[in-house]
Amino acid sequence: MPTAFALNCSLKASDDKEKSSTHKILADMLSALQAHGVKGETARAMDHHIKPGVLSDMGKGDDWPKLRKKILAADIFILGTPIWLGQPSSVAKRVMERMDAFLDETDDKGRMPAAGKVALVAIVGNEDGAHHCHAECYQALNDVGFTVPANAGVYWVGEAMGDVNYVDLPDTPDKVAKAIEMAAANAVHLAGLLAGSNYPGVSED
């Protein structure tokens, strides 16, 4: 059974009294993946102490190694982030910075730890910037070895400076629901192909 791991990079921890729209869109994506037989789980980055740095383990008190393990154990990784000032959250950027370590963690074929893993990115916000955030995140995730499926851009943006969030909507907008379904279907298809035949890499001889 294929697996997925979603990391919520909201600025809110789980015990925050305010609900997380990022959590809601990730739940919607995991539900869509479940329809394809994918078993998924989610974690909130702010519930963990992720030290700044570009190593896979920054020493005592660093919670990144256990999150890294979950990311790499899954066939599909979903990064969820809100938009702040037109950018992915600072939490999402820290997560991607920690993956910079993958560049030096190659096997004997030059493949990074994320080779053969599929990445999706879910974005929510009350301002423009979804496409920009996707571009930043997918570029970084591809750089460290993840594969991005077709039609993987899942997002919802409300009225600029509005006070209605994704989590407040009574129903998922039809176009967003269709985008989630397409991203899920394509991600599962791609993950299956890669599981059966991973990238060959390049011999270092």
mmCIF file of C-alpha atoms in Angstrom:
data_model
loop_
_atom_site.group_PDB
_atom_site.id
_atom_site.type_symbol
_atom_site.label_atom_id
_atom_site.label_comp_id
_atom_site.label_asym_id
_atom_site.label_seq_id
_atom_site.Cartn_x
_atom_site.Cartn_y
_atom_site.Cartn_z
ATOM 1 C CA MET A 1 0.000 0.000 0.000
ATOM 2 C CA PRO A 2 1.478 3.383 -0.980
ATOM 3 C CA THR A 3 1.907 5.926 1.797
ATOM 4 C CA ALA A 4 1.825 9.706 2.133
ATOM 5 C CA PHE A 5 3.185 12.073 4.748
ATOM 6 C CA ALA A 6 1.919 15.639 4.979
ATOM 7 C CA LEU A 7 3.795 18.351 6.857
ATOM 8 C CA ASN A 8 1.773 21.381 7.893
ATOM 9 C CA CYS A 9 4.001 24.462 7.841
ATOM 10 C CA SER A 10 1.435 26.809 9.351
ATOM 11 C CA LEU A 11 2.718 29.361 11.848
ATOM 12 C CA LYS A 12 0.237 27.842 14.314
ATOM 13 C CA ALA A 13 0.980 24.904 16.591
ATOM 14 C CA SER A 14 -1.682 22.258 17.200
ATOM 15 C CA ASP A 15 -2.717 23.811 20.509
ATOM 16 C CA ASP A 16 -3.359 27.225 18.947
ATOM 17 C CA LYS A 17 -6.964 28.316 19.532
ATOM 18 C CA GLU A 18 -7.264 29.442 15.905
ATOM 19 C CA LYS A 19 -8.030 26.754 13.327
ATOM 20 C CA SER A 20 -5.523 26.058 10.563
ATOM 21 C CA SER A 21 -6.594 26.377 6.929
ATOM 22 C CA THR A 22 -3.408 24.558 5.967
ATOM 23 C CA HIS A 23 -4.528 21.622 8.107
ATOM 24 C CA LYS A 24 -7.883 21.600 6.318
ATOM 25 C CA ILE A 25 -6.458 21.527 2.796
ATOM 26 C CA LEU A 26 -3.973 18.816 3.777
ATOM 27 C CA ALA A 27 -6.833 16.771 5.219
ATOM 28 C CA ASP A 28 -8.692 17.193 1.924
ATOM 29 C CA MET A 29 -5.635 16.018 -0.004
ATOM 30 C CA LEU A 30 -5.099 12.981 2.216
ATOM 31 C CA SER A 31 -8.766 12.094 1.794
ATOM 32 C CA ALA A 32 -8.376 12.265 -1.993
ATOM 33 C CA LEU A 33 -5.275 10.071 -1.802
ATOM 34 C CA GLN A 34 -7.079 7.595 0.445
ATOM 35 C CA ALA A 35 -9.588 7.041 -2.349
ATOM 36 C CA HIS A 36 -6.642 5.616 -4.329
ATOM 37 C CA GLY A 37 -5.595 3.271 -1.535
ATOM 38 C CA VAL A 38 -2.954 5.557 -0.026
ATOM 39 C CA LYS A 39 -2.452 5.489 3.732
ATOM 40 C CA GLY A 40 -1.470 8.932 5.012
ATOM 41 C CA GLU A 41 -0.610 10.873 8.116
ATOM 42 C CA THR A 42 0.072 14.507 8.914
ATOM 43 C CA ALA A 43 2.277 16.401 11.335
ATOM 44 C CA ARG A 44 2.523 20.053 12.232
ATOM 45 C CA ALA A 45 6.013 21.505 11.957
ATOM 46 C CA MET A 46 5.396 24.010 14.770
ATOM 47 C CA ASP A 47 4.833 21.119 17.190
ATOM 48 C CA HIS A 48 8.488 20.205 16.708
ATOM 49 C CA HIS A 49 11.749 22.006 17.315
ATOM 50 C CA ILE A 50 13.326 22.228 13.880
ATOM 51 C CA LYS A 51 16.696 23.873 14.335
ATOM 52 C CA PRO A 52 17.999 26.216 11.637
ATOM 53 C CA GLY A 53 20.735 24.751 9.487
ATOM 54 C CA VAL A 54 21.476 22.655 6.420
ATOM 55 C CA LEU A 55 22.398 19.325 8.014
ATOM 56 C CA SER A 56 20.120 16.328 8.536
ATOM 57 C CA ASP A 57 20.892 16.390 12.248
ATOM 58 C CA MET A 58 21.772 19.606 14.039
ATOM 59 C CA GLY A 59 22.435 17.894 17.348
ATOM 60 C CA LYS A 60 20.804 17.875 20.762
ATOM 61 C CA GLY A 61 17.226 19.114 20.822
ATOM 62 C CA ASP A 62 16.745 18.917 17.063
ATOM 63 C CA ASP A 63 13.451 17.260 16.073
ATOM 64 C CA TRP A 64 14.152 17.350 12.355
ATOM 65 C CA PRO A 65 15.670 13.829 12.148
ATOM 66 C CA LYS A 66 12.383 12.138 13.085
ATOM 67 C CA LEU A 67 10.422 14.284 10.603
ATOM 68 C CA ARG A 68 13.035 13.593 7.931
ATOM 69 C CA LYS A 69 12.574 9.865 8.569
ATOM 70 C CA LYS A 70 8.811 10.125 8.041
ATOM 71 C CA ILE A 71 9.242 12.201 4.873
ATOM 72 C CA LEU A 72 11.615 9.693 3.311
ATOM 73 C CA ALA A 73 9.598 6.657 4.421
ATOM 74 C CA ALA A 74 6.564 7.874 2.460
ATOM 75 C CA ASP A 75 6.009 7.437 -1.255
ATOM 76 C CA ILE A 76 4.325 10.863 -1.463
ATOM 77 C CA PHE A 77 5.381 13.925 0.524
ATOM 78 C CA ILE A 78 2.950 16.840 0.834
ATOM 79 C CA LEU A 79 4.236 20.205 1.955
ATOM 80 C CA GLY A 80 1.477 22.498 3.180
ATOM 81 C CA THR A 81 2.049 26.214 3.630
ATOM 82 C CA PRO A 82 0.105 29.433 4.020
ATOM 83 C CA ILE A 83 1.051 32.537 2.071
ATOM 84 C CA TRP A 84 2.586 35.374 4.088
ATOM 85 C CA LEU A 85 3.714 38.548 2.326
ATOM 86 C CA GLY A 86 3.453 36.705 -0.972
ATOM 87 C CA GLN A 87 5.891 34.020 0.214
ATOM 88 C CA PRO A 88 5.793 30.480 1.595
ATOM 89 C CA SER A 89 5.824 30.570 5.391
ATOM 90 C CA SER A 90 9.137 30.878 7.217
ATOM 91 C CA VAL A 91 8.430 27.417 8.644
ATOM 92 C CA ALA A 92 8.166 25.931 5.134
ATOM 93 C CA LYS A 93 11.408 27.639 4.164
ATOM 94 C CA ARG A 94 13.176 26.165 7.175
ATOM 95 C CA VAL A 95 11.929 22.693 6.226
ATOM 96 C CA MET A 96 13.268 23.103 2.704
ATOM 97 C CA GLU A 97 16.569 24.462 4.018
ATOM 98 C CA ARG A 98 17.023 21.334 6.103
ATOM 99 C CA MET A 99 16.547 19.237 2.975
ATOM 100 C CA ASP A 100 19.579 20.953 1.483
ATOM 101 C CA ALA A 101 21.536 18.186 3.231
ATOM 102 C CA PHE A 102 20.191 15.733 0.641
ATOM 103 C CA LEU A 103 22.576 17.253 -1.905
ATOM 104 C CA ASP A 104 25.520 15.626 -0.116
ATOM 105 C CA GLU A 105 23.765 12.397 0.874
ATOM 106 C CA THR A 106 23.854 10.620 -2.469
ATOM 107 C CA ASP A 107 24.246 6.892 -3.062
ATOM 108 C CA ASP A 108 26.800 5.267 -5.370
ATOM 109 C CA LYS A 109 24.649 6.264 -8.365
ATOM 110 C CA GLY A 110 24.480 9.918 -7.345
ATOM 111 C CA ARG A 111 20.845 9.644 -6.242
ATOM 112 C CA MET A 112 19.666 11.783 -3.344
ATOM 113 C CA PRO A 113 17.527 10.308 -0.538
ATOM 114 C CA ALA A 114 14.351 11.686 -2.138
ATOM 115 C CA ALA A 115 14.973 9.997 -5.497
ATOM 116 C CA GLY A 116 11.858 8.049 -6.403
ATOM 117 C CA LYS A 117 9.647 10.070 -4.043
ATOM 118 C CA VAL A 118 6.767 12.237 -5.257
ATOM 119 C CA ALA A 119 6.104 15.739 -3.905
ATOM 120 C CA LEU A 120 2.894 17.763 -3.733
ATOM 121 C CA VAL A 121 2.477 21.282 -2.336
ATOM 122 C CA ALA A 122 -0.768 22.653 -0.894
ATOM 123 C CA ILE A 123 -1.122 26.410 -0.438
ATOM 124 C CA VAL A 124 -3.740 28.620 1.221
ATOM 125 C CA GLY A 125 -3.939 32.357 1.787
ATOM 126 C CA ASN A 126 -5.915 35.569 1.665
ATOM 127 C CA GLU A 127 -3.637 37.229 -0.865
ATOM 128 C CA ASP A 128 -2.066 36.612 -4.252
ATOM 129 C CA GLY A 129 1.052 34.505 -4.466
ATOM 130 C CA ALA A 130 -0.050 30.875 -4.821
ATOM 131 C CA HIS A 131 1.734 30.347 -8.142
ATOM 132 C CA HIS A 132 4.837 32.082 -6.852
ATOM 133 C CA CYS A 133 4.845 29.900 -3.742
ATOM 134 C CA HIS A 134 4.413 26.771 -5.830
ATOM 135 C CA ALA A 135 7.332 27.836 -8.008
ATOM 136 C CA GLU A 136 9.586 28.374 -4.985
ATOM 137 C CA CYS A 137 8.613 25.132 -3.266
ATOM 138 C CA TYR A 138 8.659 22.866 -6.302
ATOM 139 C CA GLN A 139 11.996 24.220 -7.458
ATOM 140 C CA ALA A 140 13.524 23.502 -4.054
ATOM 141 C CA LEU A 141 11.924 20.067 -3.714
ATOM 142 C CA ASN A 142 13.028 19.080 -7.219
ATOM 143 C CA ASP A 143 16.553 20.284 -6.479
ATOM 144 C CA VAL A 144 16.798 17.812 -3.590
ATOM 145 C CA GLY A 145 15.485 14.847 -5.563
ATOM 146 C CA PHE A 146 11.690 14.818 -5.373
ATOM 147 C CA THR A 147 9.600 14.314 -8.504
ATOM 148 C CA VAL A 148 6.663 16.630 -9.203
ATOM 149 C CA PRO A 149 3.647 15.150 -11.030
ATOM 150 C CA ALA A 150 1.594 16.932 -13.658
ATOM 151 C CA ASN A 151 -1.158 19.281 -12.434
ATOM 152 C CA ALA A 152 0.262 19.268 -8.925
ATOM 153 C CA GLY A 153 -0.540 22.891 -8.103
ATOM 154 C CA VAL A 154 -3.207 22.746 -5.395
ATOM 155 C CA TYR A 155 -4.233 26.006 -3.748
ATOM 156 C CA TRP A 156 -7.002 28.229 -2.478
ATOM 157 C CA VAL A 157 -6.738 31.999 -2.129
ATOM 158 C CA GLY A 158 -9.503 34.143 -0.733
ATOM 159 C CA GLU A 159 -10.279 37.788 -1.162
ATOM 160 C CA ALA A 160 -7.195 39.930 -0.643
ATOM 161 C CA MET A 161 -7.039 41.085 2.977
ATOM 162 C CA GLY A 162 -10.324 39.278 3.586
ATOM 163 C CA ASP A 163 -11.326 37.553 6.796
ATOM 164 C CA VAL A 164 -12.794 34.345 5.338
ATOM 165 C CA ASN A 165 -10.259 31.522 5.402
ATOM 166 C CA TYR A 166 -10.270 28.142 3.686
ATOM 167 C CA VAL A 167 -11.128 26.449 6.958
ATOM 168 C CA ASP A 168 -14.233 28.678 7.244
ATOM 169 C CA LEU A 169 -15.775 27.597 3.933
ATOM 170 C CA PRO A 170 -18.908 25.436 4.252
ATOM 171 C CA ASP A 171 -17.816 23.348 1.260
ATOM 172 C CA THR A 172 -14.661 22.953 -0.789
ATOM 173 C CA PRO A 173 -15.017 25.017 -3.981
ATOM 174 C CA ASP A 174 -15.568 22.770 -6.987
ATOM 175 C CA LYS A 175 -12.443 23.891 -8.851
ATOM 176 C CA VAL A 176 -10.287 23.321 -5.772
ATOM 177 C CA ALA A 177 -11.842 19.890 -5.223
ATOM 178 C CA LYS A 178 -11.148 18.949 -8.845
ATOM 179 C CA ALA A 179 -7.557 20.186 -8.568
ATOM 180 C CA ILE A 180 -7.066 18.097 -5.425
ATOM 181 C CA GLU A 181 -8.512 15.015 -7.135
ATOM 182 C CA MET A 182 -6.275 15.463 -10.176
ATOM 183 C CA ALA A 183 -3.150 16.040 -8.099
ATOM 184 C CA ALA A 184 -3.910 12.965 -5.995
ATOM 185 C CA ALA A 185 -4.555 10.740 -9.014
ATOM 186 C CA ASN A 186 -1.398 11.888 -10.785
ATOM 187 C CA ALA A 187 0.728 11.589 -7.642
ATOM 188 C CA VAL A 188 -0.404 8.012 -7.005
ATOM 189 C CA HIS A 189 0.190 7.076 -10.655
ATOM 190 C CA LEU A 190 3.682 8.572 -10.629
ATOM 191 C CA ALA A 191 4.565 7.040 -7.263
ATOM 192 C CA GLY A 192 3.574 3.629 -8.613
ATOM 193 C CA LEU A 193 5.783 4.031 -11.656
ATOM 194 C CA LEU A 194 8.760 5.112 -9.566
ATOM 195 C CA ALA A 195 8.239 2.312 -7.050
ATOM 196 C CA GLY A 196 8.427 -0.168 -9.914
ATOM 197 C CA SER A 197 11.384 1.479 -11.607
ATOM 198 C CA ASN A 198 13.352 4.135 -9.755
ATOM 199 C CA TYR A 199 15.710 6.526 -11.487
ATOM 200 C CA PRO A 200 18.894 4.719 -12.601
ATOM 201 C CA GLY A 201 21.239 7.449 -11.480
ATOM 202 C CA VAL A 202 24.729 7.883 -12.877
ATOM 203 C CA SER A 203 27.716 5.742 -12.047
ATOM 204 C CA GLU A 204 30.445 7.623 -10.229
ATOM 205 C CA ASP A 205 33.194 5.492 -11.805
#
